[in-house]
Structures are given as structure tokens and as C-alpha cells.
XYZ file of C-alpha atoms in Angstrom:
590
model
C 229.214 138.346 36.926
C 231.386 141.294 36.012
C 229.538 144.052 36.608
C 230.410 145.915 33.864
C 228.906 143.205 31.979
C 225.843 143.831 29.839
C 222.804 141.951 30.999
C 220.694 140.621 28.129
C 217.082 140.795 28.102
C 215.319 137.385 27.570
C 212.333 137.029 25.974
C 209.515 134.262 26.992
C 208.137 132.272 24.704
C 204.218 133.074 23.508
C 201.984 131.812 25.800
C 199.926 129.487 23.551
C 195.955 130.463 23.107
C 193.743 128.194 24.533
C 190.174 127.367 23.186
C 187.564 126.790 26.460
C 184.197 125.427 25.632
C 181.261 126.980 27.514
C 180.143 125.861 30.810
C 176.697 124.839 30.886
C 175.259 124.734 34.042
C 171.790 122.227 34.567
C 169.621 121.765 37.278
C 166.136 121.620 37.868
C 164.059 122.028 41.611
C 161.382 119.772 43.007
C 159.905 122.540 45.249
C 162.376 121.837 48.223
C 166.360 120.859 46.790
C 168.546 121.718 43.631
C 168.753 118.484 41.496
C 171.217 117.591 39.201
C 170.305 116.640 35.376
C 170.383 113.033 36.948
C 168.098 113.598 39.684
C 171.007 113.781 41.936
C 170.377 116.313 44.920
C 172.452 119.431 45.629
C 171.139 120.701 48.324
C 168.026 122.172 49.891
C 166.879 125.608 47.819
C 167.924 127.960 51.311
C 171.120 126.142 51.375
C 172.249 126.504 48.400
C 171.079 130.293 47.610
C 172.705 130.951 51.321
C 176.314 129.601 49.910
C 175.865 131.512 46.834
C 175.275 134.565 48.958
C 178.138 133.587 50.820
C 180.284 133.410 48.130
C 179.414 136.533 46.308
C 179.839 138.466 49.915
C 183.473 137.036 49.533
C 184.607 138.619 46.342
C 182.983 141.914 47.180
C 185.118 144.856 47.737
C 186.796 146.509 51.228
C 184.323 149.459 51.822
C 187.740 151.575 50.639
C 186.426 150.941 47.274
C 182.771 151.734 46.160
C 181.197 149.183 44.277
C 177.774 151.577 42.970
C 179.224 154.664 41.375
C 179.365 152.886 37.931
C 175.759 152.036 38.668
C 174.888 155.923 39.646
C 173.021 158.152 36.325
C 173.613 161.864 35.978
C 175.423 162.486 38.914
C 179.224 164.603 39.954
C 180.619 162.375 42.627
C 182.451 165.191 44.441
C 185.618 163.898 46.851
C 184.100 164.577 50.202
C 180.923 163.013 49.415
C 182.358 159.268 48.800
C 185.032 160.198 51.636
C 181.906 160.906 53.580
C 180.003 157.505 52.457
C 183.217 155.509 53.194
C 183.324 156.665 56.454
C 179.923 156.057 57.209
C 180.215 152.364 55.905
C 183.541 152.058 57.598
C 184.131 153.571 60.524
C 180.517 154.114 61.778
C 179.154 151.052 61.052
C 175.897 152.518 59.372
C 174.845 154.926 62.523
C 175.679 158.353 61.882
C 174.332 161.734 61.935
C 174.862 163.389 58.661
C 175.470 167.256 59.580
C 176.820 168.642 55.912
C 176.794 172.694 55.749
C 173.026 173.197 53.611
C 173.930 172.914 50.013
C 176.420 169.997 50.263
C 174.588 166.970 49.328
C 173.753 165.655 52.401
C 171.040 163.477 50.292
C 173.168 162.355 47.785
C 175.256 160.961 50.434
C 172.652 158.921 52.459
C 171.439 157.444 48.782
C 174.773 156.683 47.815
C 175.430 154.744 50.979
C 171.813 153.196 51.117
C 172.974 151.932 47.233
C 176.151 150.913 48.654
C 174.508 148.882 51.248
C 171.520 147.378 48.415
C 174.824 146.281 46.202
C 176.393 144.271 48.897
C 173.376 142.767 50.235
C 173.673 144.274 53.296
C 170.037 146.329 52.931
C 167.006 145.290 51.711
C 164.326 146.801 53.212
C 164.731 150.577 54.221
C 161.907 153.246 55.071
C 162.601 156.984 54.502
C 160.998 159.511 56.736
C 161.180 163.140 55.778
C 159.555 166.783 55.843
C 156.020 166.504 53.559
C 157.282 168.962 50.819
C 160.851 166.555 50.373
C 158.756 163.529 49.742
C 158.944 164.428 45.719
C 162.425 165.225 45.742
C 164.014 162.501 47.662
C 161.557 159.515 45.347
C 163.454 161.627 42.403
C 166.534 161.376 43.448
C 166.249 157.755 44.645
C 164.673 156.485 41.036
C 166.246 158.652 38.401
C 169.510 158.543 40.233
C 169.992 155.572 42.282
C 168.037 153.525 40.294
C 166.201 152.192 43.429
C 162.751 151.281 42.949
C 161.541 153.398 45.626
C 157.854 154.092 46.183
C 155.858 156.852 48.567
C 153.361 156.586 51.043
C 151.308 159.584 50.963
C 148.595 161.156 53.601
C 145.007 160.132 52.184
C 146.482 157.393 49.588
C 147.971 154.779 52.149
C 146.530 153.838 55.791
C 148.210 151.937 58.340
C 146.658 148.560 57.042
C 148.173 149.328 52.996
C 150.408 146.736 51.753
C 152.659 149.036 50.712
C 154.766 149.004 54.219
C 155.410 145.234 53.487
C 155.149 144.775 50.000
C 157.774 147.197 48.811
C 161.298 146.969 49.812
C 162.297 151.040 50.003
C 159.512 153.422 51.205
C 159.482 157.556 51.480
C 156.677 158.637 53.910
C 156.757 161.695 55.771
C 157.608 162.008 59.096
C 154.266 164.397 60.105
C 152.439 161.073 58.605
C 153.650 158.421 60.150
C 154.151 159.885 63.597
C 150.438 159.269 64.039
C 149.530 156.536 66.393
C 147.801 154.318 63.862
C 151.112 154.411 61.232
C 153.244 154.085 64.422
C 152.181 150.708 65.413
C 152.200 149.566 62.103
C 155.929 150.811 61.494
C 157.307 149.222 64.687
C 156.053 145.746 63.354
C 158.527 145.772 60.477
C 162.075 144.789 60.408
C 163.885 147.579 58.633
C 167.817 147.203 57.617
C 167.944 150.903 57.146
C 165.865 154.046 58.745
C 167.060 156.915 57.079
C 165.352 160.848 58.605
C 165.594 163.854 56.817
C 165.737 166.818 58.650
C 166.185 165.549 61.731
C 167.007 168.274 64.108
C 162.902 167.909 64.668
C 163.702 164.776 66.485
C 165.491 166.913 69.186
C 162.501 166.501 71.806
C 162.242 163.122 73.452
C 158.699 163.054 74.280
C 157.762 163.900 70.978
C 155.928 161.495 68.447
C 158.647 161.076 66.226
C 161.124 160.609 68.479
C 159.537 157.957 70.311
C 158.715 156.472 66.797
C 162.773 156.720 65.412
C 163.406 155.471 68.740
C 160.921 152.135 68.428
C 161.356 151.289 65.042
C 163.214 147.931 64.569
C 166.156 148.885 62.411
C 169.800 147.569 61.955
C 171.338 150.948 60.708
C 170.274 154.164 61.103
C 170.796 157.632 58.882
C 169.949 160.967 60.848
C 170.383 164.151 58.553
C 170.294 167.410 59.948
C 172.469 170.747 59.169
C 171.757 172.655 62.304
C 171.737 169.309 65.234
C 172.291 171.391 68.365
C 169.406 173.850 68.094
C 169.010 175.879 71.420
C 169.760 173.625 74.095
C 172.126 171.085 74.122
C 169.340 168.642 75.449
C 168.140 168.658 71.434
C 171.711 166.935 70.484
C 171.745 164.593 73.401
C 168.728 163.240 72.314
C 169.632 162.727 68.345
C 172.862 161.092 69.868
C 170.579 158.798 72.134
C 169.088 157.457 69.219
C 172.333 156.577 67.274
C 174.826 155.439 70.248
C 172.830 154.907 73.281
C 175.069 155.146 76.478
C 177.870 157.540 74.266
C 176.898 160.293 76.329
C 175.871 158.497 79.624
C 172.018 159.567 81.400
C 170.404 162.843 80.843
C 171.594 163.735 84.486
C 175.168 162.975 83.822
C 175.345 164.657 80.389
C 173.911 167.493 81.642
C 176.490 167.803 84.887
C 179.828 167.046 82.459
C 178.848 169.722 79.403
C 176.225 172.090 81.411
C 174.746 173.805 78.716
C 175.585 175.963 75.502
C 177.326 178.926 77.484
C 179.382 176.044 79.783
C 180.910 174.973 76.274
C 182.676 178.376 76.465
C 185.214 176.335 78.537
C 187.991 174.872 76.027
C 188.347 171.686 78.641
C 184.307 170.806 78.342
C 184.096 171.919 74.269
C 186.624 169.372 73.428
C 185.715 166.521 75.492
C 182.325 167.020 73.722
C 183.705 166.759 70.446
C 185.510 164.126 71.359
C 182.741 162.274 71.823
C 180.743 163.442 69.013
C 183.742 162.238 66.522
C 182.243 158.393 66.994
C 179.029 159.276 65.547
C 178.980 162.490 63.367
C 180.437 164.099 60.320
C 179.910 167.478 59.090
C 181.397 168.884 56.186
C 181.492 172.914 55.575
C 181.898 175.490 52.725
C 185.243 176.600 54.104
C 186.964 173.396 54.292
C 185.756 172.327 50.898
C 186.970 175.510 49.488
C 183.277 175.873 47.388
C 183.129 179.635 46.357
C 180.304 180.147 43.224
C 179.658 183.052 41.381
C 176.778 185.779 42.071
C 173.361 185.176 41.660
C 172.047 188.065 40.084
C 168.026 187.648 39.885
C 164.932 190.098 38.568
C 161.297 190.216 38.927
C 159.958 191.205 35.310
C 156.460 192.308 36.513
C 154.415 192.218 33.406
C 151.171 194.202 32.491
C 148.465 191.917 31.615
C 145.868 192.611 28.435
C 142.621 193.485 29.330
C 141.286 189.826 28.560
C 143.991 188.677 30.781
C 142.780 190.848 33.733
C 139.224 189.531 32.823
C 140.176 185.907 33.282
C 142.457 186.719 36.763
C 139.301 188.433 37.994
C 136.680 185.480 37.242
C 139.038 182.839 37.957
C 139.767 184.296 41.641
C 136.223 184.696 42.056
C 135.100 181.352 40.637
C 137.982 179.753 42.819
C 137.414 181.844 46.396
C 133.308 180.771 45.964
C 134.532 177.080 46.461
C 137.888 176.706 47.845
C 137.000 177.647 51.626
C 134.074 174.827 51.957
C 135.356 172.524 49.603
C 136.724 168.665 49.846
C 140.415 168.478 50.157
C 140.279 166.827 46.299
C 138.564 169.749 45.701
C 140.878 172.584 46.767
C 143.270 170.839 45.336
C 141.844 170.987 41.939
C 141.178 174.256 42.191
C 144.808 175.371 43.298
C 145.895 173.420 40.047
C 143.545 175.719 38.398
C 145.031 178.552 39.560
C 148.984 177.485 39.027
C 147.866 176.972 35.151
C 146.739 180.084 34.848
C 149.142 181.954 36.116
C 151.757 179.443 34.291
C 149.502 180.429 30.527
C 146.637 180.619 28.874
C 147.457 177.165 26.874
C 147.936 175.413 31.081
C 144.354 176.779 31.962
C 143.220 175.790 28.723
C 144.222 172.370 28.920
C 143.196 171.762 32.377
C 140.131 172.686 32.018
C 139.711 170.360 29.092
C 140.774 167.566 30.988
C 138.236 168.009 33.294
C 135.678 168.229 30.579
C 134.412 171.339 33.037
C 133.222 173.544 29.888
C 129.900 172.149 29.615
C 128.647 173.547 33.203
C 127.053 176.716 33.936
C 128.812 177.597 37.141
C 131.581 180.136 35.485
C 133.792 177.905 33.708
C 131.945 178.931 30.236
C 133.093 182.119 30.700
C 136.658 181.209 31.231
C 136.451 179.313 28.456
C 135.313 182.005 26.181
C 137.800 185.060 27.816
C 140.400 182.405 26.953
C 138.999 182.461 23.352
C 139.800 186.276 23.142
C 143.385 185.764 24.009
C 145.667 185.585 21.427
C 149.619 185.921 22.215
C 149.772 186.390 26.324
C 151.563 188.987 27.552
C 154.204 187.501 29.760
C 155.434 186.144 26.022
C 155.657 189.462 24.324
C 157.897 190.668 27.251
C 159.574 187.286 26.825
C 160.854 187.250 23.273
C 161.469 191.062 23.903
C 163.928 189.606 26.962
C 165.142 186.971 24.424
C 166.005 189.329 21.975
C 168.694 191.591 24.333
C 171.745 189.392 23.927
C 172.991 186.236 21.920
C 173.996 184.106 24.864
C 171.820 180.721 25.547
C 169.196 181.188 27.771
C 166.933 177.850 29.908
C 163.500 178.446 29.850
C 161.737 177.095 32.474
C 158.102 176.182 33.077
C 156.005 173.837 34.906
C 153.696 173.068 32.484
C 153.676 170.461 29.001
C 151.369 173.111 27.213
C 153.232 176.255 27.991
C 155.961 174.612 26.776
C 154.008 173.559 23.622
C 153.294 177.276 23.003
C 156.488 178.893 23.697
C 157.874 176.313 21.724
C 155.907 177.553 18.234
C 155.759 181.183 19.145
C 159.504 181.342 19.746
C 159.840 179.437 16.895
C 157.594 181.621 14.756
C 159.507 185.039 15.891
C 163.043 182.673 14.498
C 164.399 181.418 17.835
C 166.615 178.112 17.463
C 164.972 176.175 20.323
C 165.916 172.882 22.003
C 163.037 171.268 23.637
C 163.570 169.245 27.450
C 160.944 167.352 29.662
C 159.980 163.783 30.764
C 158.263 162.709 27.744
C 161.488 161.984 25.972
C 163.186 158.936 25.687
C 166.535 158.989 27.227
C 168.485 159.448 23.823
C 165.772 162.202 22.614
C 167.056 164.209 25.900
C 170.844 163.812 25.172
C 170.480 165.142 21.826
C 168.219 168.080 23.170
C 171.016 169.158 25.469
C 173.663 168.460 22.823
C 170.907 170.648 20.123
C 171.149 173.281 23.097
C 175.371 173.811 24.105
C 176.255 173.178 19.881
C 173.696 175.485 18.455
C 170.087 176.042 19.543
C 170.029 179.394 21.544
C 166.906 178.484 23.661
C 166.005 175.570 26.153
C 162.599 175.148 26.709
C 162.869 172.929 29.499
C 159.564 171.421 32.368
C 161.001 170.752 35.896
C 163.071 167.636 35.170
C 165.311 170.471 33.482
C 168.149 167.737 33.272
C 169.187 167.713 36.428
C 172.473 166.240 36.991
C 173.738 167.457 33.346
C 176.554 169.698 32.953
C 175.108 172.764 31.966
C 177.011 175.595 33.432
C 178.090 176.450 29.513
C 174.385 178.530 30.394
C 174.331 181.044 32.524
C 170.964 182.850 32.116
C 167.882 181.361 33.651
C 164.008 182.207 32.904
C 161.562 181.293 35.195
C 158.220 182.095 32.411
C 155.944 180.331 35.069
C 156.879 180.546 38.968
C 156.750 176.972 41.190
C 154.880 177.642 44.078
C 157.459 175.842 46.002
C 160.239 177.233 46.566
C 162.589 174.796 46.598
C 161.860 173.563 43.089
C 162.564 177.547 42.286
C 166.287 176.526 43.841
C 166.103 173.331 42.396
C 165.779 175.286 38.478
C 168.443 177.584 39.491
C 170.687 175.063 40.732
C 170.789 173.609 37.111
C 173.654 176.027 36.504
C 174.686 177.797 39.358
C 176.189 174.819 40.779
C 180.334 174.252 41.230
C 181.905 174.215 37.983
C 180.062 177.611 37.147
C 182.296 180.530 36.714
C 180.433 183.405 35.669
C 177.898 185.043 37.538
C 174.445 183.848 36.844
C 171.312 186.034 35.787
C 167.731 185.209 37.167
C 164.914 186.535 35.303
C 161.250 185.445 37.121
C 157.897 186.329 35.065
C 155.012 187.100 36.489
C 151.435 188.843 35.313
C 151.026 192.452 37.147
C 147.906 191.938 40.377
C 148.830 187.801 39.988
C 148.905 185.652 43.161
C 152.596 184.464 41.377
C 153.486 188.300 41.745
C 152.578 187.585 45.593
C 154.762 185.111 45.895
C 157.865 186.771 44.635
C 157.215 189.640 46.549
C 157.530 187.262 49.682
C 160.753 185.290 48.290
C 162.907 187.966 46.219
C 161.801 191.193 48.256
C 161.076 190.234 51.260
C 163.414 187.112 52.157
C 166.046 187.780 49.521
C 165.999 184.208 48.569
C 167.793 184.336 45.868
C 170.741 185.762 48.061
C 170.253 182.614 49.995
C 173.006 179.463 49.759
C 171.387 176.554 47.985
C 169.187 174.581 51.001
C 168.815 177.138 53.082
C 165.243 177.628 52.027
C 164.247 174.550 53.245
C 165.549 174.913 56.359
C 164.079 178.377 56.787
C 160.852 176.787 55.256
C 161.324 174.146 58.416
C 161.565 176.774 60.733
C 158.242 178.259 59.892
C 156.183 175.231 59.127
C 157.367 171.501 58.899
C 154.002 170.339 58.425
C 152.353 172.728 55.840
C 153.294 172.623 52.376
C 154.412 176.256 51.032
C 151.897 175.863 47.868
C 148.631 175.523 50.292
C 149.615 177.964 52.513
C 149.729 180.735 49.913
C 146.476 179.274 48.285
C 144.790 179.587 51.263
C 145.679 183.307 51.883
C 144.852 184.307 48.320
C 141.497 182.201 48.125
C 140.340 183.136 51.892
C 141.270 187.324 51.106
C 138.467 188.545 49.151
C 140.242 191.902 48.224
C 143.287 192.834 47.232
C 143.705 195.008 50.426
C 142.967 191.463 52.523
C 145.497 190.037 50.538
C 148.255 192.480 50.889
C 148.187 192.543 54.099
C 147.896 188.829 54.275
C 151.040 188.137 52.587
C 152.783 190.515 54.333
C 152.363 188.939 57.629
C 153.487 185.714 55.815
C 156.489 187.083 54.734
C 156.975 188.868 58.517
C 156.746 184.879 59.763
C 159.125 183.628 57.531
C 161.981 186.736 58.224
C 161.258 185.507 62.174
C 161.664 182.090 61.015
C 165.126 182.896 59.127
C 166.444 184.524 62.297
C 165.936 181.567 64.330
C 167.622 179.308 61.897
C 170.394 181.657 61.556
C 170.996 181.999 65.371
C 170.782 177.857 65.438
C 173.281 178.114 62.388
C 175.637 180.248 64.672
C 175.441 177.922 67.917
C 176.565 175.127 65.566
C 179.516 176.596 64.173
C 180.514 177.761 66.920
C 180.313 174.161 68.572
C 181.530 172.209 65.691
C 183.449 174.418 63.610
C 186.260 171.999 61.356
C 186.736 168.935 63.063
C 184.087 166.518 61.832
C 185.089 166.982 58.160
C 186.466 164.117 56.254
């Protein structure tokens, strides 16, 4: 052909459309085979659903390519997180240690790989063990998230004989729990696919509990999450490794004679022969490498003066609440710490509670709750509220715990001519989108309880209110977090309300003054939190100092020898937060 010669382009005929009838497929069972309409046998039932396994395996995508994020709700899949979960499915075979920087997602990761796992058939029965206060969160993220069907086994609901350790397929328990040597025998009789441990840096002593539980349970892969994993003795990481590889890092003995101990690793020669090492069964992601810089955090405490009815009921409630807490059933000081989170949440909360428990009809000092409350009229936190509202034009979230605080702020902001958007877990999914499309088109409020759409782009916001005050801290990060997250780039203004003399007022004394929490990187106040406590929930510890003080002198000083704990237990996770960057620094990223 000359090559100067055109070349023509040639068109192929239409490919002719072609009418299929449907398929139907019939077969019926006799208890033991498939049968054909004809009676004809296909196969015995475990046969035949085997092969269809099979089969479905085959078409199933290289772990390169994530088959559950289309299945994942109201979640940013940020690069190094699937990078992370492909390497963890790849590479590592489903043993890891997960040692993400705090504030990284280290959760999100271990769900998206357990989901991973459920999608491919690979997992079906997996058992969660975390810190008692993460219990909530990590059911949360697993349900509303993951859609997993996960369910918790809580201390006084389940025993070591419940059928929830067999009958459900995904279970959250806390470690403190299940440690025990009733729920450890049980445990060890189960065949898990997964064992995934929060937190795990408290697995770092081998003659503990839970270590020797981790260590028996029958599991195929196994999930070990922990920001700080060396701790302060190298001993701590030899024994999460133990766990994952056995044999990676020889005996004890030999481990011990190759690395020496923190100070040895000073030596280039022994650091990276270490690392090398630690490269076949960790992964640890950091701020730095990620390049993740967010704006300021710029938080107040708006102390508020209470009316003299107010002071009334904050006077009888304390003393109606100390008179039973001490000697009381654990039901019972429960009831009575939800008693006192209403009322410092509103009037409406206490209200409400106490008509739940149809409590009004005793003589013992409810009646005259009931009848201060009657003298109450607008409280004063939302005076000072709309007054806060009324500064600038820019859209606001405000949070609070409670369904009838938000019932009330709802009508008196409305009253006063507030445009208000209304958020919590009553709504229907569709009723929530249009609430937070009501709230970034045109409403300039967002009265929102703690579900606070989580996962929802909302960093068009940048002012949050906290009208009530979770006792827990991290559900304080967790509200914050709704827009100080990456993708936020203006600084972001904190405004916390509490009642002047109020346990709440306590409690941010402790957080914002004393620990500067809000100065804190998202997660770290769970780790300092771990430091102090792992066992004790944050909410009963400051009940218990307010209820067991029976002046405010007692308390006081009571709370400032809790906050004195928690600044020692912030300097120890800080120095184990040093010893690990200087061990791991950037090679364990993705």
C-alpha cells in the first residue's frame, strides 16, 4: 500500500438486538438433596450451597480492589485508610497491629476490613474486645456505618452462659469484662474468624488476664489496635508481636539479647533490624506523612448565673441525690446520675425524667422538685443562649443530649425568630437529609442530639454550642469533630454552657482549664482517659466525687485531685508517645 495512501475507515454492520426470555430456575428440597421439577436429584443441600460458594469466591475481586465501599453510609474514604485495609488483606494476611497516629481512623479501618472480609465470605463470626467507655462508639460505628448487625455484651446484662456469644455472629464486649475467668472459658470455646482489640497496648503484659485470653482465643485472623505499642519497655511490644507472629521475634531471651532495651535502640545497626522485622506485621500511619494540618480550635466556657429557683432545684437535687447514691443498688446510682445529667442538661430533661419514672407521687423530695420546676419559666443557660445566638449571622450546631431540651430550644428559639433545623434519631433517614439541607441552604440554627450527623459534610459550620455538656468526654470530641474535621478551613469556635456552682461547671474546669482538652488532637483523650483508668467510666467517676463530697469545699478539692491524676496521666502517655516516634518514626506508612 502506498503510504501516502488514505486509509478508509470501515464501518461494521449493526449488531442485530436480540430478545432473551427469562430464565426460570425450579427446584424444590426433600430435607437432604436439591431436586429438579421432575424429581430428578441435584445434589445433596451442603454440596450444592458449597459449589455455589465456590463459584461466587471465583468472580470476586483481587483484594487491589474493594468490594464494600459502595456498601459503606456516611463515610470519607480517605487514601491511606483503604491503602491501609488493602494491605492488611493483602500483604498481612489478616494479622496486623494497627498503630495509626490518634485521630486517624484507626477504627474505621479495622471495620472496613472486617466488612471486607463479611463480603467475601471470608468472616462470619468475629468478637470485638475494647475499653468499657468505646463499647457505644464502636456498636455505632459498626451498625450505622458498616451496616453490620453487631450486638454488645454488657457487664450485668450477659453472663458467661448468655446465648448471645453463640447466637450472634459479631459481638462488642469489653475487654475488663471478659477477662474474667468465668467469660474466659466461655470465649475460648468459640471458633472466631476474626478477634479484633481496641486499645491494645494494655495487652503488653504476658501474665495478664487479657493477654492470656487474646492469646487462647481460637481465631483465624487477628486485629490489634494501639497508637502508642511500645510503652516503656520493649518487653510490652514483644509481647503484642507474640500474639500476631509467634516466632517473628524468636524467645523472650533471644529478643531481649539482639535489641537490649529502649536506650540499646540508640544503635542505628539494632533500630533497623527491629524495624525490619516489625514491617511483616505493623502499619502506622502519622500526621506528617499524611500532610493533615486543621484549623484552630478556639473554645469558651460561658459560665452562666442561675435564677434563684434554679439554685433551689441544684441544692435539693444534690441533696436528694447524695442521701441515696452512696448505699444504693448499682440500678440505683445509675438512675440517679441520669437524674442529675437532666438537670444540668434543662429543666424540660429533669422534667421529663422524672415523669417517666412516675416519681412525683412520693414524699421523699421529689414533690418538691417537681414544684421548684413549676416556678421556672425560661432557664437561664437559654437567655445567655439566644443572647450568644444573636452576636453574628453565621450558622451555628446546637448540641444537646437530651430529646426534651431539644423540644424547648426548639420553640423558644423559634419564638425569639430563629430559622431552626431540627437533627436526632427519631427521623427517618430522608427527614434527616432535608434537615441538613434546611440547615447549609437557609435555617441559621441546628438543633442537633448526639447522632449530630456524623459522617455528613458539615464543615460549611464552623461554630459549635455545647447547651448541655456529655459527661464523657469523648462524645464532647465526638460533637466537635462534626466540623473540625479535614476539609475544614476556618478556625472553629467552641462555646460550652454550663449553670454557675453545677457539677457540669466541674467538669469543664477539669477538661478546658485544667487538661486543655480542647487543645488536644482528636483521640488523644481517650488515650489519656486510658492512662488514668481503663476500667472506670469517666461519667461515674465524677458522679461519685460530686455525690460522696457533701460541700462544696469537699468537692473542690475533690476535683482538683482528679484533674492532678489525669495531668500525671497525660505525661505518661506523652512520654510513651515520644518513645514511639522515636522508634517508628515514617517507615510503616502506606
Amino acid at each position: 500500500m502506498d503510504p501516502n495512501e488514505s486509509v478508509g475507515v470501515v464501518l461494521l454492520p449493526v449488531f442485530p438486538a436480540v430478545s432473551l426470555p427469562d430464565l426460570a430456575l425450579h427446584f424444590g428440597v426433600d430435607g437432604h438433596r436439591f431436586l429438579t421439577d421432575n424429581g430428578q436429584s441435584i445434589g445433596p443441600i451442603a454440596d450444592v450451597l458449597l459449589r455455589r460458594d465456590f463459584a461466587a469466591l471465583r468472580l470476586q475481586k483481587g483484594f487491589d480492589e474493594l468490594i464494600s465501599i459502595g456498601s459503606v453510609q456516611g463515610l470519607e474514604h480517605f487514601w491511606y485508610q483503604l491503602e491501609t485495609v488493602r494491605r492488611l488483606l493483602r500483604d498481612f494476611r489478616g494479622r496486623v497491629l494497627l498503630a495509626d497516629e490518634v485521630g486517624l481512623g484507626k477504627t474505621i479501618e479495622a471495620c472496613l476490613a472486617l466488612k471486607e472480609y463479611w463480603m467475601r465470605g471470608l468472616v462470619s463470626k468475629a468478637l470485638i474486645l475494647t475499653p468499657a467507655s468505646l463499647v457505644g462508639q464502636w456498636l455505632d460505628e459498626l451498625t450505622s456505618k458498616f451496616g453490620l448487625a453487631a450486638v454488645t455484651a454488657e457487664a450485668g446484662k450477659v453472663t458467661p452462659d448468655h446465648d448471645v456469644w453463640d447466637r450472634h455472629a459479631i459481638v462488642v464486649a469489653s475487654l475488663p469484662l471478659v477477662r474474667q475467668r468465668a467469660y474466659r472459658a466461655r470465649l475460648t470455646s468459640i471458633e472466631y474468624d476474626l478477634v479484633v482489640v481496641d486499645e491494645a497496648h494494655v495487652l503488653g503484659n504476658r501474665a495478664s488476664a487479657a493477654w492470656q485470653l487474646v492469646n487462647e482465643l481460637r481465631k483465624r485472623f487477628l486485629f490489634l489496635l494501639s497508637a502508642t505499642p511500645v510503652g516503656n519497655d520493649l518487653s510490652e511490644l514483644y509481647n503484642l508481636i507474640l500474639l500476631l507472629k509467634p516466632g517473628l521475634l524468636k524467645t523472650e531471651a533471644q529478643f531481649r539479647s539482639d535489641f537490649g532495651g529502649l536506650a540499646a535502640l540508640q544503635q542505628p545497626e539494632r533500630r533497623e533490624r527491629l524495624r525490619a522485622l516489625l514491617r511483616e506485621v505493623m502499619i502506622r500511619n502519622t500526621r506528617a506523612h499524611i500532610d493533615i494540618k486543621l484549623p484552630r480550635r478556639l473554645a469558651a466556657t460561658e459560665v452562666v448565673p442561675p435564677t434563684i429557683a434554679e439554685v433551689e432545684l441544684q441544692e435539693q437535687l444534690s441533696s436528694y441525690v447524695a442521701r441515696r447514691y452512696a448505699d444504693g443498688a448499682r440500678t440505683d446510682q445509675w438512675r440517679l446520675m441520669m437524674l442529675q445529667m437532666q438537670a444540668g442538661s434543662s429543666p424540660a430533661a429533669l422534667r421529663a425524667a422524672l415523669d417517666r419514672h412516675d416519681a412525683g407521687r412520693s414524699d421523699d423530695g421529689i414533690g418538691g422538685l417537681r414544684r421548684i420546676l413549676d416556678r421556672i419559666d425560661q432557664p437561664a443557660k437559654t437567655t445567655a443562649l439566644i443572647a450568644l445566638l444573636r452576636r453574628s449571622d453565621e450558622k451555628k450546631i446546637v448540641f444537646t443530649r437530651f430529646r426534651a431540651t431539644l423540644d424547648h430550644l426548639q420553640h423558644a428559639l423559634g419564638e425569639v425568630g430563629f430559622c431552626v433545623a431540627t437533627f436526632h434519631g427519631g427521623l427517618t433517614a430522608p427527614q434527616k437529609d432535608k434537615a441538613l439541607a434546611d440547615f447549609e441552604d437557609h435555617a441559621q440554627i441546628l438543633l442537633s442530639s448526639e447522632v449530630g450527623g456524623e459522617g455528613r459534610n458539615l464543615q460549611f459550620c464552623r461554630t459549635v454550642i455545647n447547651y448541655d455538656l456529655p459527661w464523657n468526654p469523648v462524645q464532647l470530641e465526638q460533637r466537635i469533630g462534626r466540623v473540625h474535621r479535614i476539609g475544614q478551613t476556618r478556625d472553629v469556635f467552641v462555646f460550652n454552657f454550663c449553670l454557675a456552682g453545677s457539677l457540669e461547671q466541674h467538669i469543664l474546669n477539669v477538661l478546658h482549664e485544667k487538661l486543655n482538652l480542647f487543645e488536644l488532637v482528636a483521640g488523644e483523650i481517650e488515650m489519656i482517659l486510658g492512662e488514668f483508668d481503663p476500667e472506670r467510666d469517666f461519667a461515674e467517676v465524677v458522679m461519685d466525687l460530686w455525690a460522696r463530697s457533701s460541700t462544696e469545699v469537699e468537692r473542690e478539692g475533690a476535683f482538683n485531685r482528679f484533674a492532678d491524676a489525669l495531668l500525671d496521666a497525660r505525661e505518661r502517655y506523652q512520654k510513651t508517645q515520644e518513645i514511639d516516634r522515636a522508634l517508628f518514626r515514617e517507615e510503616f506508612e502506606v
